[in-house]
Amino acid sequence: MTKFLLAVHVIAAIVAIGPVTVAASMFPPTARKALAEPGDAQALATTRLLHRICQVYATVGVVVPVFGFATASNMGVLGDTWLIVSIALTALAAVVLAALVLPRQAAIMEGIEDAGGGEIAVTTRATARLAMFTGIFNLLWATVTVLMIIRPGSTTGA
């Protein structure tokens, strides 16, 4: 059962978290392009799509910690320090995504769709802040991934 839970956990992480990190990283430069060229329907459509990907896959991403807890419970490692740190970093990544990345994407989308030219400088600055928060989100997930691969006490010999 542990191998099944671990497989679902890893597949869910790849399928759910991967698209969020990529789409969230692509959003700020695409939004800047849409701001710079207000009549560019392609840039606007791409920005909308990236935001939608982030929303949907963030929701699907809830499966990752659920199966992670089930796997850790089966393996008997719930009290291990590396796992507790990973859980804390995962929770922090979720907060960054839910409180800082997604709402800012939504606000930027509103700014792009309502752009009359006057708000562009403010919104461009907002894309830079969003890029920073997205980088923090990605760094947190990269750290969790490293902890999951090279965990203290691993029996894999790595």
mmCIF file with all atom_site columns, C-alpha atoms in Angstrom:
data_model
loop_
_atom_site.group_PDB
_atom_site.id
_atom_site.type_symbol
_atom_site.label_atom_id
_atom_site.label_alt_id
_atom_site.label_comp_id
_atom_site.label_asym_id
_atom_site.label_entity_id
_atom_site.label_seq_id
_atom_site.pdbx_PDB_ins_code
_atom_site.Cartn_x
_atom_site.Cartn_y
_atom_site.Cartn_z
_atom_site.occupancy
_atom_site.B_iso_or_equiv
_atom_site.pdbx_formal_charge
_atom_site.auth_seq_id
_atom_site.auth_comp_id
_atom_site.auth_asym_id
_atom_site.auth_atom_id
_atom_site.pdbx_PDB_model_num
ATOM 1   C CA . MET A 1 1   ? 0.000  0.000  0.000   1.00 0.00 ? 1   MET A CA 1
ATOM 2   C CA . THR A 1 2   ? 2.883  2.389  0.762   1.00 0.00 ? 2   THR A CA 1
ATOM 3   C CA . LYS A 1 3   ? 4.236  2.111  -2.773  1.00 0.00 ? 3   LYS A CA 1
ATOM 4   C CA . PHE A 1 4   ? 0.812  2.922  -4.207  1.00 0.00 ? 4   PHE A CA 1
ATOM 5   C CA . LEU A 1 5   ? 0.370  5.945  -1.926  1.00 0.00 ? 5   LEU A CA 1
ATOM 6   C CA . LEU A 1 6   ? 3.879  7.161  -2.719  1.00 0.00 ? 6   LEU A CA 1
ATOM 7   C CA . ALA A 1 7   ? 3.286  6.755  -6.457  1.00 0.00 ? 7   ALA A CA 1
ATOM 8   C CA . VAL A 1 8   ? 0.037  8.749  -6.289  1.00 0.00 ? 8   VAL A CA 1
ATOM 9   C CA . HIS A 1 9   ? 1.761  11.407 -4.138  1.00 0.00 ? 9   HIS A CA 1
ATOM 10  C CA . VAL A 1 10  ? 4.641  11.817 -6.607  1.00 0.00 ? 10  VAL A CA 1
ATOM 11  C CA . ILE A 1 11  ? 2.398  11.749 -9.697  1.00 0.00 ? 11  ILE A CA 1
ATOM 12  C CA . ALA A 1 12  ? 0.055  14.298 -8.107  1.00 0.00 ? 12  ALA A CA 1
ATOM 13  C CA . ALA A 1 13  ? 3.016  16.546 -7.302  1.00 0.00 ? 13  ALA A CA 1
ATOM 14  C CA . ILE A 1 14  ? 4.249  16.389 -10.883 1.00 0.00 ? 14  ILE A CA 1
ATOM 15  C CA . VAL A 1 15  ? 0.822  16.810 -12.474 1.00 0.00 ? 15  VAL A CA 1
ATOM 16  C CA . ALA A 1 16  ? -0.561 19.446 -10.085 1.00 0.00 ? 16  ALA A CA 1
ATOM 17  C CA . ILE A 1 17  ? 2.343  21.460 -8.719  1.00 0.00 ? 17  ILE A CA 1
ATOM 18  C CA . GLY A 1 18  ? 4.420  21.473 -11.898 1.00 0.00 ? 18  GLY A CA 1
ATOM 19  C CA . PRO A 1 19  ? 1.837  23.350 -13.998 1.00 0.00 ? 19  PRO A CA 1
ATOM 20  C CA . VAL A 1 20  ? 1.239  25.893 -11.215 1.00 0.00 ? 20  VAL A CA 1
ATOM 21  C CA . THR A 1 21  ? 4.932  26.704 -10.899 1.00 0.00 ? 21  THR A CA 1
ATOM 22  C CA . VAL A 1 22  ? 5.368  27.050 -14.665 1.00 0.00 ? 22  VAL A CA 1
ATOM 23  C CA . ALA A 1 23  ? 2.159  29.001 -15.318 1.00 0.00 ? 23  ALA A CA 1
ATOM 24  C CA . ALA A 1 24  ? 2.729  31.277 -12.318 1.00 0.00 ? 24  ALA A CA 1
ATOM 25  C CA . SER A 1 25  ? 6.258  31.994 -13.538 1.00 0.00 ? 25  SER A CA 1
ATOM 26  C CA . MET A 1 26  ? 5.021  32.776 -17.053 1.00 0.00 ? 26  MET A CA 1
ATOM 27  C CA . PHE A 1 27  ? 2.211  35.043 -15.850 1.00 0.00 ? 27  PHE A CA 1
ATOM 28  C CA . PRO A 1 28  ? 4.146  38.239 -14.929 1.00 0.00 ? 28  PRO A CA 1
ATOM 29  C CA . PRO A 1 29  ? 6.012  38.644 -18.248 1.00 0.00 ? 29  PRO A CA 1
ATOM 30  C CA . THR A 1 30  ? 2.878  37.763 -20.206 1.00 0.00 ? 30  THR A CA 1
ATOM 31  C CA . ALA A 1 31  ? 0.892  40.287 -18.174 1.00 0.00 ? 31  ALA A CA 1
ATOM 32  C CA . ARG A 1 32  ? 3.550  42.940 -18.849 1.00 0.00 ? 32  ARG A CA 1
ATOM 33  C CA . LYS A 1 33  ? 3.215  42.226 -22.566 1.00 0.00 ? 33  LYS A CA 1
ATOM 34  C CA . ALA A 1 34  ? -0.569 42.504 -22.356 1.00 0.00 ? 34  ALA A CA 1
ATOM 35  C CA . LEU A 1 35  ? -0.175 45.825 -20.524 1.00 0.00 ? 35  LEU A CA 1
ATOM 36  C CA . ALA A 1 36  ? 2.321  47.162 -23.049 1.00 0.00 ? 36  ALA A CA 1
ATOM 37  C CA . GLU A 1 37  ? 0.071  46.213 -25.961 1.00 0.00 ? 37  GLU A CA 1
ATOM 38  C CA . PRO A 1 38  ? -3.538 46.741 -24.781 1.00 0.00 ? 38  PRO A CA 1
ATOM 39  C CA . GLY A 1 39  ? -4.984 45.709 -28.141 1.00 0.00 ? 39  GLY A CA 1
ATOM 40  C CA . ASP A 1 40  ? -3.100 42.393 -28.276 1.00 0.00 ? 40  ASP A CA 1
ATOM 41  C CA . ALA A 1 41  ? -5.871 39.806 -27.962 1.00 0.00 ? 41  ALA A CA 1
ATOM 42  C CA . GLN A 1 42  ? -3.351 36.945 -27.963 1.00 0.00 ? 42  GLN A CA 1
ATOM 43  C CA . ALA A 1 43  ? -1.440 38.348 -24.958 1.00 0.00 ? 43  ALA A CA 1
ATOM 44  C CA . LEU A 1 44  ? -4.693 38.891 -23.067 1.00 0.00 ? 44  LEU A CA 1
ATOM 45  C CA . ALA A 1 45  ? -5.924 35.370 -23.861 1.00 0.00 ? 45  ALA A CA 1
ATOM 46  C CA . THR A 1 46  ? -2.592 33.861 -22.802 1.00 0.00 ? 46  THR A CA 1
ATOM 47  C CA . THR A 1 47  ? -2.612 35.817 -19.548 1.00 0.00 ? 47  THR A CA 1
ATOM 48  C CA . ARG A 1 48  ? -6.168 34.653 -18.816 1.00 0.00 ? 48  ARG A CA 1
ATOM 49  C CA . LEU A 1 49  ? -5.201 31.051 -19.581 1.00 0.00 ? 49  LEU A CA 1
ATOM 50  C CA . LEU A 1 50  ? -2.158 31.152 -17.290 1.00 0.00 ? 50  LEU A CA 1
ATOM 51  C CA . HIS A 1 51  ? -4.271 32.560 -14.459 1.00 0.00 ? 51  HIS A CA 1
ATOM 52  C CA . ARG A 1 52  ? -6.895 29.856 -14.984 1.00 0.00 ? 52  ARG A CA 1
ATOM 53  C CA . ILE A 1 53  ? -4.214 27.139 -14.978 1.00 0.00 ? 53  ILE A CA 1
ATOM 54  C CA . CYS A 1 54  ? -2.905 28.460 -11.671 1.00 0.00 ? 54  CYS A CA 1
ATOM 55  C CA . GLN A 1 55  ? -6.384 28.480 -10.134 1.00 0.00 ? 55  GLN A CA 1
ATOM 56  C CA . VAL A 1 56  ? -7.378 25.000 -11.298 1.00 0.00 ? 56  VAL A CA 1
ATOM 57  C CA . TYR A 1 57  ? -4.099 23.261 -10.540 1.00 0.00 ? 57  TYR A CA 1
ATOM 58  C CA . ALA A 1 58  ? -3.801 24.972 -7.156  1.00 0.00 ? 58  ALA A CA 1
ATOM 59  C CA . THR A 1 59  ? -7.102 23.337 -6.266  1.00 0.00 ? 59  THR A CA 1
ATOM 60  C CA . VAL A 1 60  ? -6.000 19.968 -7.655  1.00 0.00 ? 60  VAL A CA 1
ATOM 61  C CA . GLY A 1 61  ? -2.721 20.376 -5.737  1.00 0.00 ? 61  GLY A CA 1
ATOM 62  C CA . VAL A 1 62  ? -4.533 19.719 -2.451  1.00 0.00 ? 62  VAL A CA 1
ATOM 63  C CA . VAL A 1 63  ? -4.210 16.024 -3.339  1.00 0.00 ? 63  VAL A CA 1
ATOM 64  C CA . VAL A 1 64  ? -0.421 16.214 -2.937  1.00 0.00 ? 64  VAL A CA 1
ATOM 65  C CA . PRO A 1 65  ? -0.271 16.755 0.847   1.00 0.00 ? 65  PRO A CA 1
ATOM 66  C CA . VAL A 1 66  ? -3.245 14.432 1.398   1.00 0.00 ? 66  VAL A CA 1
ATOM 67  C CA . PHE A 1 67  ? -1.386 11.522 -0.180  1.00 0.00 ? 67  PHE A CA 1
ATOM 68  C CA . GLY A 1 68  ? 1.854  12.750 1.377   1.00 0.00 ? 68  GLY A CA 1
ATOM 69  C CA . PHE A 1 69  ? 0.374  12.409 4.865   1.00 0.00 ? 69  PHE A CA 1
ATOM 70  C CA . ALA A 1 70  ? -1.023 8.975  4.013   1.00 0.00 ? 70  ALA A CA 1
ATOM 71  C CA . THR A 1 71  ? 2.363  7.860  2.693   1.00 0.00 ? 71  THR A CA 1
ATOM 72  C CA . ALA A 1 72  ? 4.254  9.249  5.694   1.00 0.00 ? 72  ALA A CA 1
ATOM 73  C CA . SER A 1 73  ? 1.813  7.590  8.068   1.00 0.00 ? 73  SER A CA 1
ATOM 74  C CA . ASN A 1 74  ? 2.278  4.212  6.370   1.00 0.00 ? 74  ASN A CA 1
ATOM 75  C CA . MET A 1 75  ? 6.063  4.660  6.447   1.00 0.00 ? 75  MET A CA 1
ATOM 76  C CA . GLY A 1 76  ? 6.001  5.661  10.119  1.00 0.00 ? 76  GLY A CA 1
ATOM 77  C CA . VAL A 1 77  ? 7.922  8.908  9.556   1.00 0.00 ? 77  VAL A CA 1
ATOM 78  C CA . LEU A 1 78  ? 5.334  11.485 10.640  1.00 0.00 ? 78  LEU A CA 1
ATOM 79  C CA . GLY A 1 79  ? 7.537  12.605 13.539  1.00 0.00 ? 79  GLY A CA 1
ATOM 80  C CA . ASP A 1 80  ? 10.772 12.895 11.538  1.00 0.00 ? 80  ASP A CA 1
ATOM 81  C CA . THR A 1 81  ? 12.280 16.376 11.452  1.00 0.00 ? 81  THR A CA 1
ATOM 82  C CA . TRP A 1 82  ? 12.757 16.433 7.675   1.00 0.00 ? 82  TRP A CA 1
ATOM 83  C CA . LEU A 1 83  ? 9.067  15.680 7.197   1.00 0.00 ? 83  LEU A CA 1
ATOM 84  C CA . ILE A 1 84  ? 7.914  18.269 9.724   1.00 0.00 ? 84  ILE A CA 1
ATOM 85  C CA . VAL A 1 85  ? 10.058 20.878 7.948   1.00 0.00 ? 85  VAL A CA 1
ATOM 86  C CA . SER A 1 86  ? 8.614  19.743 4.606   1.00 0.00 ? 86  SER A CA 1
ATOM 87  C CA . ILE A 1 87  ? 5.073  20.045 5.947   1.00 0.00 ? 87  ILE A CA 1
ATOM 88  C CA . ALA A 1 88  ? 5.766  23.541 7.269   1.00 0.00 ? 88  ALA A CA 1
ATOM 89  C CA . LEU A 1 89  ? 7.309  24.621 3.956   1.00 0.00 ? 89  LEU A CA 1
ATOM 90  C CA . THR A 1 90  ? 4.389  23.101 2.038   1.00 0.00 ? 90  THR A CA 1
ATOM 91  C CA . ALA A 1 91  ? 1.927  25.002 4.223   1.00 0.00 ? 91  ALA A CA 1
ATOM 92  C CA . LEU A 1 92  ? 3.915  28.198 3.685   1.00 0.00 ? 92  LEU A CA 1
ATOM 93  C CA . ALA A 1 93  ? 3.941  27.602 -0.090  1.00 0.00 ? 93  ALA A CA 1
ATOM 94  C CA . ALA A 1 94  ? 0.163  27.121 -0.013  1.00 0.00 ? 94  ALA A CA 1
ATOM 95  C CA . VAL A 1 95  ? -0.269 30.386 1.894   1.00 0.00 ? 95  VAL A CA 1
ATOM 96  C CA . VAL A 1 96  ? 1.998  32.241 -0.549  1.00 0.00 ? 96  VAL A CA 1
ATOM 97  C CA . LEU A 1 97  ? 0.001  30.863 -3.472  1.00 0.00 ? 97  LEU A CA 1
ATOM 98  C CA . ALA A 1 98  ? -3.432 31.463 -1.962  1.00 0.00 ? 98  ALA A CA 1
ATOM 99  C CA . ALA A 1 99  ? -2.762 34.819 -0.294  1.00 0.00 ? 99  ALA A CA 1
ATOM 100 C CA . LEU A 1 100 ? -0.107 36.463 -2.466  1.00 0.00 ? 100 LEU A CA 1
ATOM 101 C CA . VAL A 1 101 ? 0.071  34.938 -5.943  1.00 0.00 ? 101 VAL A CA 1
ATOM 102 C CA . LEU A 1 102 ? -3.505 34.148 -6.990  1.00 0.00 ? 102 LEU A CA 1
ATOM 103 C CA . PRO A 1 103 ? -5.117 37.361 -5.658  1.00 0.00 ? 103 PRO A CA 1
ATOM 104 C CA . ARG A 1 104 ? -2.415 39.479 -7.301  1.00 0.00 ? 104 ARG A CA 1
ATOM 105 C CA . GLN A 1 105 ? -2.896 37.645 -10.578 1.00 0.00 ? 105 GLN A CA 1
ATOM 106 C CA . ALA A 1 106 ? -6.624 38.352 -10.364 1.00 0.00 ? 106 ALA A CA 1
ATOM 107 C CA . ALA A 1 107 ? -6.007 42.039 -9.623  1.00 0.00 ? 107 ALA A CA 1
ATOM 108 C CA . ILE A 1 108 ? -3.565 42.318 -12.507 1.00 0.00 ? 108 ILE A CA 1
ATOM 109 C CA . MET A 1 109 ? -6.078 40.627 -14.817 1.00 0.00 ? 109 MET A CA 1
ATOM 110 C CA . GLU A 1 110 ? -8.673 43.218 -13.807 1.00 0.00 ? 110 GLU A CA 1
ATOM 111 C CA . GLY A 1 111 ? -6.131 45.966 -14.453 1.00 0.00 ? 111 GLY A CA 1
ATOM 112 C CA . ILE A 1 112 ? -5.319 44.598 -17.890 1.00 0.00 ? 112 ILE A CA 1
ATOM 113 C CA . GLU A 1 113 ? -8.959 44.182 -18.850 1.00 0.00 ? 113 GLU A CA 1
ATOM 114 C CA . ASP A 1 114 ? -9.844 47.677 -17.592 1.00 0.00 ? 114 ASP A CA 1
ATOM 115 C CA . ALA A 1 115 ? -6.624 49.340 -18.814 1.00 0.00 ? 115 ALA A CA 1
ATOM 116 C CA . GLY A 1 116 ? -7.233 52.750 -20.202 1.00 0.00 ? 116 GLY A CA 1
ATOM 117 C CA . GLY A 1 117 ? -3.552 53.595 -20.048 1.00 0.00 ? 117 GLY A CA 1
ATOM 118 C CA . GLY A 1 118 ? -3.484 55.455 -16.714 1.00 0.00 ? 118 GLY A CA 1
ATOM 119 C CA . GLU A 1 119 ? -2.938 52.484 -14.423 1.00 0.00 ? 119 GLU A CA 1
ATOM 120 C CA . ILE A 1 120 ? -0.241 50.756 -16.478 1.00 0.00 ? 120 ILE A CA 1
ATOM 121 C CA . ALA A 1 121 ? 2.754  51.936 -14.385 1.00 0.00 ? 121 ALA A CA 1
ATOM 122 C CA . VAL A 1 122 ? 1.150  50.779 -11.145 1.00 0.00 ? 122 VAL A CA 1
ATOM 123 C CA . THR A 1 123 ? 0.151  47.458 -12.671 1.00 0.00 ? 123 THR A CA 1
ATOM 124 C CA . THR A 1 124 ? 3.617  46.962 -14.164 1.00 0.00 ? 124 THR A CA 1
ATOM 125 C CA . ARG A 1 125 ? 5.079  47.449 -10.674 1.00 0.00 ? 125 ARG A CA 1
ATOM 126 C CA . ALA A 1 126 ? 2.514  44.935 -9.433  1.00 0.00 ? 126 ALA A CA 1
ATOM 127 C CA . THR A 1 127 ? 3.788  42.379 -11.962 1.00 0.00 ? 127 THR A CA 1
ATOM 128 C CA . ALA A 1 128 ? 7.294  42.772 -10.530 1.00 0.00 ? 128 ALA A CA 1
ATOM 129 C CA . ARG A 1 129 ? 5.991  42.116 -7.006  1.00 0.00 ? 129 ARG A CA 1
ATOM 130 C CA . LEU A 1 130 ? 4.003  39.165 -8.289  1.00 0.00 ? 130 LEU A CA 1
ATOM 131 C CA . ALA A 1 131 ? 7.149  37.768 -9.928  1.00 0.00 ? 131 ALA A CA 1
ATOM 132 C CA . MET A 1 132 ? 8.914  38.011 -6.552  1.00 0.00 ? 132 MET A CA 1
ATOM 133 C CA . PHE A 1 133 ? 6.123  36.167 -4.719  1.00 0.00 ? 133 PHE A CA 1
ATOM 134 C CA . THR A 1 134 ? 6.011  33.564 -7.483  1.00 0.00 ? 134 THR A CA 1
ATOM 135 C CA . GLY A 1 135 ? 9.758  33.056 -7.082  1.00 0.00 ? 135 GLY A CA 1
ATOM 136 C CA . ILE A 1 136 ? 9.303  32.542 -3.339  1.00 0.00 ? 136 ILE A CA 1
ATOM 137 C CA . PHE A 1 137 ? 6.536  30.013 -4.027  1.00 0.00 ? 137 PHE A CA 1
ATOM 138 C CA . ASN A 1 138 ? 8.762  28.146 -6.496  1.00 0.00 ? 138 ASN A CA 1
ATOM 139 C CA . LEU A 1 139 ? 11.739 28.204 -4.123  1.00 0.00 ? 139 LEU A CA 1
ATOM 140 C CA . LEU A 1 140 ? 9.618  26.741 -1.330  1.00 0.00 ? 140 LEU A CA 1
ATOM 141 C CA . TRP A 1 141 ? 8.479  23.891 -3.588  1.00 0.00 ? 141 TRP A CA 1
ATOM 142 C CA . ALA A 1 142 ? 12.005 23.257 -4.798  1.00 0.00 ? 142 ALA A CA 1
ATOM 143 C CA . THR A 1 143 ? 13.163 23.015 -1.184  1.00 0.00 ? 143 THR A CA 1
ATOM 144 C CA . VAL A 1 144 ? 10.371 20.582 -0.330  1.00 0.00 ? 144 VAL A CA 1
ATOM 145 C CA . THR A 1 145 ? 11.284 18.498 -3.384  1.00 0.00 ? 145 THR A CA 1
ATOM 146 C CA . VAL A 1 146 ? 14.922 18.339 -2.319  1.00 0.00 ? 146 VAL A CA 1
ATOM 147 C CA . LEU A 1 147 ? 13.894 17.315 1.209   1.00 0.00 ? 147 LEU A CA 1
ATOM 148 C CA . MET A 1 148 ? 11.685 14.585 -0.232  1.00 0.00 ? 148 MET A CA 1
ATOM 149 C CA . ILE A 1 149 ? 14.486 13.229 -2.410  1.00 0.00 ? 149 ILE A CA 1
ATOM 150 C CA . ILE A 1 150 ? 17.457 13.569 -0.064  1.00 0.00 ? 150 ILE A CA 1
ATOM 151 C CA . ARG A 1 151 ? 15.850 13.151 3.298   1.00 0.00 ? 151 ARG A CA 1
ATOM 152 C CA . PRO A 1 152 ? 17.840 12.562 6.467   1.00 0.00 ? 152 PRO A CA 1
ATOM 153 C CA . GLY A 1 153 ? 17.738 8.951  7.519   1.00 0.00 ? 153 GLY A CA 1
ATOM 154 C CA . SER A 1 154 ? 16.973 7.765  4.011   1.00 0.00 ? 154 SER A CA 1
ATOM 155 C CA . THR A 1 155 ? 17.446 4.062  3.458   1.00 0.00 ? 155 THR A CA 1
ATOM 156 C CA . THR A 1 156 ? 18.178 4.593  -0.219  1.00 0.00 ? 156 THR A CA 1
ATOM 157 C CA . GLY A 1 157 ? 21.839 5.302  0.437   1.00 0.00 ? 157 GLY A CA 1
ATOM 158 C CA . ALA A 1 158 ? 21.649 8.693  -1.318  1.00 0.00 ? 158 ALA A CA 1
#
